[in-house]
Amino acid sequence: MRYAETDAMGVVHHATYPVWFEVARTDLMHHLGLPYRDVEARGYYLMLSGLNVEYRRAARYDDELRIVARLSSVRSRTMTFTYEVLRGDELLATGETRHIGTDQTYRPARLPDDVLSLLQAPGRARLPGT
């Protein structure tokens, strides 16, 4: 936990969690062999269409946290990632982001079959965090 991510009480600010989700999602995409940069280079975006965070316990300055990211749903144009924020074995927060595949004009677009295959590969859609 970095001091800049906390409020005056030393508690992690609620707006920090979506940033952590993005980092975990980026790491998961790399783990799947599909860096987001490569998706964009092929002319597609994975636009955020929904975000949810459920806060259970406060994370505090200097806590060592782990973010677990999972790809829980993949369809031809949409996908959902889920997240857990943990301090040791203690669950601090859960979250979900929903994304829609678009082309470079931001119109919904079916993702290429090889991209979908990488995203749907059994057993690879989870990154336990660091």
Short mmCIF file of N, CA, C and O in Angstrom, two decimals:
data_model
loop_
_atom_site.label_atom_id
_atom_site.label_comp_id
_atom_site.label_asym_id
_atom_site.label_seq_id
_atom_site.Cartn_x
_atom_site.Cartn_y
_atom_site.Cartn_z
N MET A 1 0.82 -1.17 0.00
CA MET A 1 0.00 0.00 0.00
C MET A 1 0.87 1.24 0.00
O MET A 1 1.72 1.37 0.84
N ARG A 2 0.60 2.08 -0.92
CA ARG A 2 1.35 3.33 -0.99
C ARG A 2 0.56 4.44 -0.29
O ARG A 2 -0.67 4.46 -0.33
N TYR A 3 1.28 5.34 0.34
CA TYR A 3 0.64 6.41 1.10
C TYR A 3 -0.27 7.26 0.21
O TYR A 3 -1.35 7.67 0.62
N ALA A 4 0.12 7.50 -1.03
CA ALA A 4 -0.66 8.32 -1.95
C ALA A 4 -2.03 7.72 -2.27
O ALA A 4 -2.92 8.42 -2.75
N GLU A 5 -2.22 6.42 -2.01
CA GLU A 5 -3.49 5.75 -2.29
C GLU A 5 -4.46 5.79 -1.11
O GLU A 5 -5.54 5.22 -1.18
N THR A 6 -4.06 6.46 -0.04
CA THR A 6 -4.89 6.48 1.16
C THR A 6 -5.51 7.85 1.38
O THR A 6 -5.09 8.86 0.81
N ASP A 7 -6.53 7.86 2.24
CA ASP A 7 -7.14 9.13 2.62
C ASP A 7 -6.48 9.63 3.91
O ASP A 7 -5.48 9.06 4.37
N ALA A 8 -7.03 10.66 4.51
CA ALA A 8 -6.43 11.26 5.71
C ALA A 8 -6.40 10.30 6.90
O ALA A 8 -5.64 10.49 7.83
N MET A 9 -7.21 9.24 6.87
CA MET A 9 -7.26 8.28 7.97
C MET A 9 -6.32 7.10 7.74
O MET A 9 -6.29 6.17 8.53
N GLY A 10 -5.57 7.12 6.62
CA GLY A 10 -4.68 6.02 6.31
C GLY A 10 -5.38 4.82 5.70
O GLY A 10 -4.81 3.74 5.59
N VAL A 11 -6.63 5.01 5.28
CA VAL A 11 -7.42 3.95 4.65
C VAL A 11 -7.34 4.14 3.14
O VAL A 11 -7.41 5.26 2.64
N VAL A 12 -7.21 3.03 2.41
CA VAL A 12 -7.14 3.11 0.96
C VAL A 12 -8.42 3.75 0.42
O VAL A 12 -9.52 3.35 0.78
N HIS A 13 -8.27 4.75 -0.43
CA HIS A 13 -9.40 5.45 -1.01
C HIS A 13 -10.16 4.53 -1.96
O HIS A 13 -9.56 3.75 -2.70
N HIS A 14 -11.48 4.62 -1.95
CA HIS A 14 -12.31 3.72 -2.75
C HIS A 14 -12.01 3.77 -4.26
O HIS A 14 -12.16 2.78 -4.96
N ALA A 15 -11.57 4.90 -4.75
CA ALA A 15 -11.29 5.04 -6.18
C ALA A 15 -10.01 4.30 -6.61
O ALA A 15 -9.76 4.16 -7.81
N THR A 16 -9.24 3.82 -5.66
CA THR A 16 -8.01 3.10 -5.98
C THR A 16 -8.29 1.69 -6.48
O THR A 16 -7.55 1.16 -7.31
N TYR A 17 -9.34 1.08 -6.01
CA TYR A 17 -9.63 -0.32 -6.35
C TYR A 17 -9.77 -0.56 -7.85
O TYR A 17 -9.18 -1.51 -8.38
N PRO A 18 -10.52 0.27 -8.59
CA PRO A 18 -10.59 0.05 -10.04
C PRO A 18 -9.23 0.14 -10.74
O PRO A 18 -8.99 -0.56 -11.72
N VAL A 19 -8.34 0.96 -10.22
CA VAL A 19 -6.98 1.04 -10.78
C VAL A 19 -6.27 -0.28 -10.55
O VAL A 19 -5.61 -0.81 -11.46
N TRP A 20 -6.39 -0.84 -9.38
CA TRP A 20 -5.79 -2.15 -9.10
C TRP A 20 -6.38 -3.22 -10.00
O TRP A 20 -5.68 -4.11 -10.48
N PHE A 21 -7.69 -3.14 -10.24
CA PHE A 21 -8.34 -4.12 -11.13
C PHE A 21 -7.72 -4.05 -12.53
O PHE A 21 -7.49 -5.08 -13.17
N GLU A 22 -7.47 -2.84 -12.99
CA GLU A 22 -6.87 -2.69 -14.32
C GLU A 22 -5.48 -3.31 -14.38
O GLU A 22 -5.12 -3.99 -15.35
N VAL A 23 -4.70 -3.12 -13.35
CA VAL A 23 -3.36 -3.71 -13.30
C VAL A 23 -3.46 -5.24 -13.33
O VAL A 23 -2.78 -5.92 -14.08
N ALA A 24 -4.36 -5.80 -12.51
CA ALA A 24 -4.54 -7.25 -12.45
C ALA A 24 -5.05 -7.79 -13.79
O ALA A 24 -4.62 -8.84 -14.26
N ARG A 25 -5.97 -7.07 -14.42
CA ARG A 25 -6.51 -7.48 -15.72
C ARG A 25 -5.42 -7.47 -16.79
O ARG A 25 -5.32 -8.39 -17.60
N THR A 26 -4.59 -6.46 -16.78
CA THR A 26 -3.48 -6.37 -17.72
C THR A 26 -2.52 -7.54 -17.53
O THR A 26 -2.08 -8.17 -18.49
N ASP A 27 -2.20 -7.85 -16.27
CA ASP A 27 -1.33 -8.99 -15.98
C ASP A 27 -1.96 -10.30 -16.45
O ASP A 27 -1.27 -11.17 -17.00
N LEU A 28 -3.26 -10.46 -16.24
CA LEU A 28 -3.95 -11.67 -16.67
C LEU A 28 -3.90 -11.80 -18.19
O LEU A 28 -3.65 -12.89 -18.72
N MET A 29 -4.13 -10.72 -18.89
CA MET A 29 -4.07 -10.75 -20.36
C MET A 29 -2.68 -11.19 -20.83
O MET A 29 -2.56 -12.00 -21.76
N HIS A 30 -1.64 -10.69 -20.19
CA HIS A 30 -0.27 -11.13 -20.52
C HIS A 30 -0.12 -12.61 -20.25
O HIS A 30 0.45 -13.35 -21.06
N HIS A 31 -0.62 -13.07 -19.11
CA HIS A 31 -0.54 -14.47 -18.72
C HIS A 31 -1.23 -15.37 -19.74
O HIS A 31 -0.78 -16.49 -20.01
N LEU A 32 -2.31 -14.87 -20.34
CA LEU A 32 -3.05 -15.62 -21.34
C LEU A 32 -2.37 -15.61 -22.71
O LEU A 32 -2.83 -16.26 -23.64
N GLY A 33 -1.28 -14.83 -22.82
CA GLY A 33 -0.59 -14.73 -24.11
C GLY A 33 -1.24 -13.74 -25.04
O GLY A 33 -1.07 -13.81 -26.26
N LEU A 34 -1.98 -12.80 -24.47
CA LEU A 34 -2.72 -11.84 -25.27
C LEU A 34 -2.62 -10.44 -24.66
O LEU A 34 -3.59 -9.91 -24.12
N PRO A 35 -1.43 -9.84 -24.71
CA PRO A 35 -1.30 -8.49 -24.16
C PRO A 35 -2.32 -7.55 -24.81
O PRO A 35 -2.58 -7.64 -26.01
N TYR A 36 -2.91 -6.68 -24.00
CA TYR A 36 -3.93 -5.77 -24.52
C TYR A 36 -3.39 -4.93 -25.67
O TYR A 36 -4.11 -4.63 -26.61
N ARG A 37 -2.13 -4.60 -25.62
CA ARG A 37 -1.51 -3.83 -26.71
C ARG A 37 -1.68 -4.57 -28.04
O ARG A 37 -1.92 -3.96 -29.07
N ASP A 38 -1.56 -5.91 -28.02
CA ASP A 38 -1.72 -6.70 -29.23
C ASP A 38 -3.17 -6.68 -29.73
O ASP A 38 -3.42 -6.68 -30.94
N VAL A 39 -4.12 -6.67 -28.80
CA VAL A 39 -5.54 -6.58 -29.19
C VAL A 39 -5.77 -5.25 -29.91
O VAL A 39 -6.39 -5.21 -30.98
N GLU A 40 -5.26 -4.16 -29.35
CA GLU A 40 -5.41 -2.85 -29.98
C GLU A 40 -4.71 -2.79 -31.34
O GLU A 40 -5.23 -2.20 -32.28
N ALA A 41 -3.53 -3.41 -31.44
CA ALA A 41 -2.79 -3.40 -32.70
C ALA A 41 -3.58 -4.08 -33.82
O ALA A 41 -3.38 -3.78 -35.00
N ARG A 42 -4.46 -4.97 -33.44
CA ARG A 42 -5.29 -5.67 -34.42
C ARG A 42 -6.58 -4.91 -34.74
O ARG A 42 -7.41 -5.38 -35.51
N GLY A 43 -6.74 -3.76 -34.10
CA GLY A 43 -7.89 -2.92 -34.43
C GLY A 43 -9.10 -3.08 -33.53
O GLY A 43 -10.21 -2.68 -33.88
N TYR A 44 -8.89 -3.61 -32.32
CA TYR A 44 -10.00 -3.84 -31.39
C TYR A 44 -9.71 -3.17 -30.05
O TYR A 44 -8.56 -3.05 -29.64
N TYR A 45 -10.79 -2.77 -29.39
CA TYR A 45 -10.71 -2.27 -28.02
C TYR A 45 -11.62 -3.13 -27.15
O TYR A 45 -12.63 -3.65 -27.61
N LEU A 46 -11.26 -3.25 -25.89
CA LEU A 46 -12.12 -3.91 -24.91
C LEU A 46 -12.64 -2.82 -23.98
O LEU A 46 -12.11 -2.59 -22.90
N MET A 47 -13.67 -2.13 -24.43
CA MET A 47 -14.19 -0.98 -23.70
C MET A 47 -14.92 -1.42 -22.44
O MET A 47 -15.65 -2.40 -22.44
N LEU A 48 -14.72 -0.67 -21.38
CA LEU A 48 -15.41 -0.93 -20.12
C LEU A 48 -16.88 -0.58 -20.28
O LEU A 48 -17.23 0.52 -20.71
N SER A 49 -17.74 -1.54 -19.95
CA SER A 49 -19.19 -1.29 -20.02
C SER A 49 -19.84 -1.35 -18.64
O SER A 49 -20.99 -0.97 -18.49
N GLY A 50 -19.09 -1.84 -17.65
CA GLY A 50 -19.64 -1.89 -16.30
C GLY A 50 -18.55 -2.14 -15.28
O GLY A 50 -17.54 -2.78 -15.57
N LEU A 51 -18.75 -1.61 -14.09
CA LEU A 51 -17.79 -1.74 -13.00
C LEU A 51 -18.55 -1.84 -11.69
O LEU A 51 -19.48 -1.07 -11.45
N ASN A 52 -18.15 -2.80 -10.87
CA ASN A 52 -18.74 -2.95 -9.55
C ASN A 52 -17.64 -3.28 -8.55
O ASN A 52 -16.76 -4.08 -8.85
N VAL A 53 -17.71 -2.67 -7.39
CA VAL A 53 -16.79 -2.98 -6.30
C VAL A 53 -17.62 -3.14 -5.02
O VAL A 53 -18.48 -2.31 -4.73
N GLU A 54 -17.36 -4.22 -4.30
CA GLU A 54 -17.98 -4.45 -3.00
C GLU A 54 -16.88 -4.38 -1.95
O GLU A 54 -15.95 -5.19 -1.98
N TYR A 55 -16.98 -3.41 -1.06
CA TYR A 55 -15.97 -3.20 -0.03
C TYR A 55 -16.40 -3.96 1.23
O TYR A 55 -17.51 -3.79 1.72
N ARG A 56 -15.49 -4.77 1.79
CA ARG A 56 -15.82 -5.57 2.98
C ARG A 56 -15.04 -5.10 4.21
O ARG A 56 -15.57 -4.99 5.29
N ARG A 57 -13.76 -4.88 4.02
CA ARG A 57 -12.87 -4.45 5.11
C ARG A 57 -11.93 -3.38 4.55
O ARG A 57 -11.62 -3.38 3.37
N ALA A 58 -11.46 -2.53 5.41
CA ALA A 58 -10.57 -1.46 4.98
C ALA A 58 -9.15 -1.98 4.75
O ALA A 58 -8.62 -2.74 5.57
N ALA A 59 -8.58 -1.58 3.64
CA ALA A 59 -7.14 -1.76 3.42
C ALA A 59 -6.48 -0.49 3.93
O ALA A 59 -7.03 0.61 3.81
N ARG A 60 -5.30 -0.64 4.52
CA ARG A 60 -4.64 0.50 5.15
C ARG A 60 -3.22 0.68 4.63
O ARG A 60 -2.65 -0.24 4.03
N TYR A 61 -2.71 1.85 4.89
CA TYR A 61 -1.35 2.16 4.47
C TYR A 61 -0.39 1.07 4.92
O TYR A 61 -0.44 0.60 6.05
N ASP A 62 0.47 0.66 4.03
CA ASP A 62 1.55 -0.31 4.24
C ASP A 62 1.07 -1.76 4.32
O ASP A 62 1.86 -2.65 4.59
N ASP A 63 -0.21 -2.02 4.08
CA ASP A 63 -0.68 -3.41 3.97
C ASP A 63 -0.05 -4.04 2.73
O ASP A 63 0.15 -3.38 1.72
N GLU A 64 0.23 -5.33 2.82
CA GLU A 64 0.63 -6.10 1.65
C GLU A 64 -0.61 -6.80 1.13
O GLU A 64 -1.21 -7.61 1.84
N LEU A 65 -1.00 -6.45 -0.08
CA LEU A 65 -2.24 -6.97 -0.64
C LEU A 65 -1.94 -7.84 -1.86
O LEU A 65 -0.91 -7.72 -2.50
N ARG A 66 -2.91 -8.69 -2.17
CA ARG A 66 -2.85 -9.52 -3.36
C ARG A 66 -4.17 -9.33 -4.09
O ARG A 66 -5.24 -9.36 -3.48
N ILE A 67 -4.08 -9.15 -5.41
CA ILE A 67 -5.28 -9.01 -6.23
C ILE A 67 -5.37 -10.27 -7.10
O ILE A 67 -4.44 -10.58 -7.85
N VAL A 68 -6.48 -10.98 -6.99
CA VAL A 68 -6.72 -12.17 -7.81
C VAL A 68 -7.68 -11.75 -8.91
O VAL A 68 -8.74 -11.20 -8.64
N ALA A 69 -7.29 -12.00 -10.16
CA ALA A 69 -8.12 -11.68 -11.31
C ALA A 69 -8.53 -12.96 -12.01
O ALA A 69 -7.71 -13.88 -12.16
N ARG A 70 -9.78 -13.00 -12.43
CA ARG A 70 -10.30 -14.15 -13.18
C ARG A 70 -11.09 -13.64 -14.37
O ARG A 70 -11.78 -12.62 -14.27
N LEU A 71 -11.03 -14.38 -15.44
CA LEU A 71 -11.88 -14.11 -16.59
C LEU A 71 -13.07 -15.06 -16.44
O LEU A 71 -12.94 -16.26 -16.63
N SER A 72 -14.21 -14.53 -16.03
CA SER A 72 -15.33 -15.39 -15.65
C SER A 72 -16.30 -15.67 -16.79
O SER A 72 -17.06 -16.64 -16.72
N SER A 73 -16.29 -14.85 -17.81
CA SER A 73 -17.22 -15.04 -18.92
C SER A 73 -16.62 -14.45 -20.19
O SER A 73 -16.09 -13.34 -20.16
N VAL A 74 -16.70 -15.22 -21.27
CA VAL A 74 -16.24 -14.73 -22.57
C VAL A 74 -17.28 -15.11 -23.61
O VAL A 74 -17.67 -16.27 -23.73
N ARG A 75 -17.72 -14.12 -24.36
CA ARG A 75 -18.62 -14.34 -25.49
C ARG A 75 -17.99 -13.67 -26.70
O ARG A 75 -16.94 -13.05 -26.58
N SER A 76 -18.61 -13.74 -27.81
CA SER A 76 -18.00 -13.23 -29.05
C SER A 76 -17.71 -11.74 -28.99
O SER A 76 -16.75 -11.28 -29.62
N ARG A 77 -18.49 -10.99 -28.24
CA ARG A 77 -18.30 -9.53 -28.16
C ARG A 77 -18.10 -9.01 -26.74
O ARG A 77 -17.77 -7.85 -26.57
N THR A 78 -18.35 -9.83 -25.74
CA THR A 78 -18.29 -9.35 -24.36
C THR A 78 -17.48 -10.28 -23.48
O THR A 78 -17.32 -11.46 -23.79
N MET A 79 -16.99 -9.73 -22.40
CA MET A 79 -16.29 -10.53 -21.40
C MET A 79 -16.43 -9.88 -20.04
O MET A 79 -16.66 -8.68 -19.93
N THR A 80 -16.30 -10.72 -19.01
CA THR A 80 -16.40 -10.25 -17.63
C THR A 80 -15.20 -10.76 -16.85
O THR A 80 -14.86 -11.94 -16.93
N PHE A 81 -14.57 -9.86 -16.13
CA PHE A 81 -13.47 -10.19 -15.23
C PHE A 81 -13.98 -10.02 -13.81
O PHE A 81 -14.73 -9.08 -13.52
N THR A 82 -13.54 -10.91 -12.90
CA THR A 82 -13.85 -10.74 -11.48
C THR A 82 -12.54 -10.61 -10.71
O THR A 82 -11.49 -11.07 -11.17
N TYR A 83 -12.62 -9.98 -9.55
CA TYR A 83 -11.43 -9.66 -8.77
C TYR A 83 -11.68 -9.91 -7.29
O TYR A 83 -12.80 -9.73 -6.80
N GLU A 84 -10.61 -10.27 -6.59
CA GLU A 84 -10.61 -10.34 -5.13
C GLU A 84 -9.39 -9.58 -4.64
O GLU A 84 -8.30 -9.75 -5.18
N VAL A 85 -9.59 -8.76 -3.63
CA VAL A 85 -8.50 -8.05 -2.97
C VAL A 85 -8.32 -8.70 -1.61
O VAL A 85 -9.25 -8.72 -0.80
N LEU A 86 -7.12 -9.23 -1.37
CA LEU A 86 -6.85 -9.99 -0.14
C LEU A 86 -5.67 -9.42 0.62
O LEU A 86 -4.68 -8.97 0.03
N ARG A 87 -5.79 -9.47 1.95
CA ARG A 87 -4.67 -9.20 2.84
C ARG A 87 -4.44 -10.52 3.56
O ARG A 87 -5.23 -10.91 4.43
N GLY A 88 -3.41 -11.26 3.12
CA GLY A 88 -3.26 -12.63 3.59
C GLY A 88 -4.43 -13.43 3.07
O GLY A 88 -4.72 -13.42 1.89
N ASP A 89 -5.15 -14.09 3.99
CA ASP A 89 -6.34 -14.85 3.61
C ASP A 89 -7.63 -14.04 3.81
O ASP A 89 -8.72 -14.54 3.54
N GLU A 90 -7.50 -12.81 4.29
CA GLU A 90 -8.68 -11.98 4.57
C GLU A 90 -9.16 -11.27 3.31
O GLU A 90 -8.41 -10.53 2.67
N LEU A 91 -10.42 -11.50 2.95
CA LEU A 91 -11.02 -10.87 1.78
C LEU A 91 -11.44 -9.45 2.12
O LEU A 91 -12.27 -9.23 3.01
N LEU A 92 -10.84 -8.47 1.45
CA LEU A 92 -11.14 -7.07 1.71
C LEU A 92 -12.17 -6.50 0.75
O LEU A 92 -12.96 -5.63 1.13
N ALA A 93 -12.13 -6.95 -0.49
CA ALA A 93 -13.06 -6.42 -1.50
C ALA A 93 -13.18 -7.41 -2.64
O ALA A 93 -12.28 -8.21 -2.89
N THR A 94 -14.31 -7.33 -3.32
CA THR A 94 -14.51 -8.09 -4.55
C THR A 94 -14.96 -7.09 -5.61
O THR A 94 -15.45 -6.00 -5.30
N GLY A 95 -14.80 -7.48 -6.85
CA GLY A 95 -15.22 -6.59 -7.92
C GLY A 95 -15.43 -7.31 -9.22
O GLY A 95 -15.12 -8.50 -9.36
N GLU A 96 -15.96 -6.57 -10.16
CA GLU A 96 -16.23 -7.10 -11.48
C GLU A 96 -16.14 -5.97 -12.49
O GLU A 96 -16.55 -4.85 -12.20
N THR A 97 -15.55 -6.26 -13.64
CA THR A 97 -15.60 -5.33 -14.77
C THR A 97 -16.17 -6.08 -15.96
O THR A 97 -15.85 -7.25 -16.18
N ARG A 98 -17.02 -5.40 -16.70
CA ARG A 98 -17.60 -5.95 -17.92
C ARG A 98 -17.08 -5.13 -19.09
O ARG A 98 -16.99 -3.90 -19.00
N HIS A 99 -16.76 -5.83 -20.18
CA HIS A 99 -16.15 -5.18 -21.34
C HIS A 99 -16.86 -5.61 -22.61
O HIS A 99 -17.35 -6.74 -22.69
N ILE A 100 -16.86 -4.72 -23.58
CA ILE A 100 -17.42 -5.05 -24.89
C ILE A 100 -16.34 -4.81 -25.93
O ILE A 100 -15.62 -3.80 -25.88
N GLY A 101 -16.20 -5.74 -26.84
CA GLY A 101 -15.25 -5.59 -27.93
C GLY A 101 -15.79 -4.60 -28.95
O GLY A 101 -16.97 -4.66 -29.31
N THR A 102 -14.95 -3.67 -29.37
CA THR A 102 -15.34 -2.71 -30.39
C THR A 102 -14.25 -2.62 -31.44
O THR A 102 -13.10 -3.02 -31.19
N ASP A 103 -14.62 -2.07 -32.58
CA ASP A 103 -13.60 -1.75 -33.58
C ASP A 103 -13.05 -0.36 -33.27
O ASP A 103 -13.41 0.25 -32.25
N GLN A 104 -12.21 0.16 -34.14
CA GLN A 104 -11.58 1.46 -33.86
C GLN A 104 -12.53 2.63 -33.99
O GLN A 104 -12.19 3.75 -33.61
N THR A 105 -13.74 2.39 -34.49
CA THR A 105 -14.75 3.45 -34.54
C THR A 105 -15.70 3.33 -33.34
O THR A 105 -16.71 4.02 -33.30
N TYR A 106 -15.36 2.44 -32.40
CA TYR A 106 -16.11 2.22 -31.16
C TYR A 106 -17.47 1.55 -31.39
O TYR A 106 -18.34 1.63 -30.54
N ARG A 107 -17.63 0.89 -32.52
CA ARG A 107 -18.83 0.11 -32.78
C ARG A 107 -18.60 -1.32 -32.28
O ARG A 107 -17.50 -1.86 -32.45
N PRO A 108 -19.60 -1.94 -31.64
CA PRO A 108 -19.44 -3.31 -31.18
C PRO A 108 -18.94 -4.22 -32.31
O PRO A 108 -19.38 -4.10 -33.46
N ALA A 109 -18.00 -5.09 -31.97
CA ALA A 109 -17.39 -5.96 -32.97
C ALA A 109 -17.10 -7.33 -32.36
O ALA A 109 -16.67 -7.42 -31.22
N ARG A 110 -17.32 -8.35 -33.15
CA ARG A 110 -16.97 -9.71 -32.73
C ARG A 110 -15.44 -9.80 -32.71
O ARG A 110 -14.77 -9.38 -33.65
N LEU A 111 -14.92 -10.36 -31.64
CA LEU A 111 -13.47 -10.55 -31.55
C LEU A 111 -13.05 -11.71 -32.45
O LEU A 111 -13.81 -12.65 -32.65
N PRO A 112 -11.84 -11.66 -32.99
CA PRO A 112 -11.36 -12.74 -33.87
C PRO A 112 -11.34 -14.08 -33.13
O PRO A 112 -11.14 -14.14 -31.92
N ASP A 113 -11.54 -15.16 -33.88
CA ASP A 113 -11.60 -16.50 -33.30
C ASP A 113 -10.35 -16.87 -32.51
O ASP A 113 -10.44 -17.49 -31.45
N ASP A 114 -9.16 -16.49 -33.01
CA ASP A 114 -7.94 -16.84 -32.28
C ASP A 114 -7.85 -16.11 -30.95
O ASP A 114 -7.36 -16.65 -29.96
N VAL A 115 -8.36 -14.89 -30.89
CA VAL A 115 -8.39 -14.13 -29.63
C VAL A 115 -9.37 -14.80 -28.67
O VAL A 115 -9.06 -15.02 -27.49
N LEU A 116 -10.55 -15.15 -29.17
CA LEU A 116 -11.53 -15.82 -28.33
C LEU A 116 -10.99 -17.14 -27.81
O LEU A 116 -11.21 -17.49 -26.64
N SER A 117 -10.26 -17.88 -28.62
CA SER A 117 -9.68 -19.16 -28.19
C SER A 117 -8.71 -18.97 -27.03
O SER A 117 -8.71 -19.74 -26.07
N LEU A 118 -7.88 -17.95 -27.12
CA LEU A 118 -6.94 -17.68 -26.02
C LEU A 118 -7.68 -17.31 -24.74
O LEU A 118 -7.32 -17.73 -23.65
N LEU A 119 -8.72 -16.51 -24.88
CA LEU A 119 -9.48 -16.05 -23.71
C LEU A 119 -10.30 -17.17 -23.09
O LEU A 119 -10.55 -17.17 -21.89
N GLN A 120 -10.73 -18.12 -23.89
CA GLN A 120 -11.59 -19.19 -23.41
C GLN A 120 -10.83 -20.45 -23.00
O GLN A 120 -11.45 -21.42 -22.58
N ALA A 121 -9.51 -20.44 -23.10
CA ALA A 121 -8.72 -21.63 -22.78
C ALA A 121 -8.97 -22.07 -21.35
O ALA A 121 -8.80 -21.29 -20.41
N PRO A 122 -9.39 -23.34 -21.16
CA PRO A 122 -9.68 -23.82 -19.80
C PRO A 122 -8.44 -23.79 -18.91
O PRO A 122 -7.34 -24.08 -19.35
N GLY A 123 -8.65 -23.41 -17.66
CA GLY A 123 -7.59 -23.44 -16.68
C GLY A 123 -6.60 -22.29 -16.75
O GLY A 123 -5.72 -22.17 -15.91
N ARG A 124 -6.72 -21.43 -17.75
CA ARG A 124 -5.75 -20.34 -17.89
C ARG A 124 -6.35 -18.99 -17.52
O ARG A 124 -5.67 -17.98 -17.53
N ALA A 125 -7.63 -18.97 -17.23
CA ALA A 125 -8.33 -17.70 -17.07
C ALA A 125 -8.28 -17.17 -15.64
O ALA A 125 -9.13 -16.42 -15.24
N ARG A 126 -7.24 -17.52 -14.91
CA ARG A 126 -7.12 -17.02 -13.53
C ARG A 126 -5.67 -16.65 -13.28
O ARG A 126 -4.75 -17.38 -13.63
N LEU A 127 -5.48 -15.51 -12.68
CA LEU A 127 -4.15 -15.08 -12.26
C LEU A 127 -4.20 -14.79 -10.78
O LEU A 127 -4.97 -13.93 -10.34
N PRO A 128 -3.44 -15.51 -9.96
CA PRO A 128 -3.59 -15.41 -8.51
C PRO A 128 -3.06 -14.13 -7.90
O PRO A 128 -3.21 -13.92 -6.71
N GLY A 129 -2.47 -13.26 -8.63
CA GLY A 129 -1.96 -12.02 -8.05
C GLY A 129 -0.59 -12.21 -7.43
O GLY A 129 -0.06 -13.29 -7.38
N THR A 130 -0.05 -11.08 -6.99
CA THR A 130 1.30 -11.12 -6.43
C THR A 130 1.29 -10.60 -5.02
O THR A 130 0.37 -10.00 -4.57
#
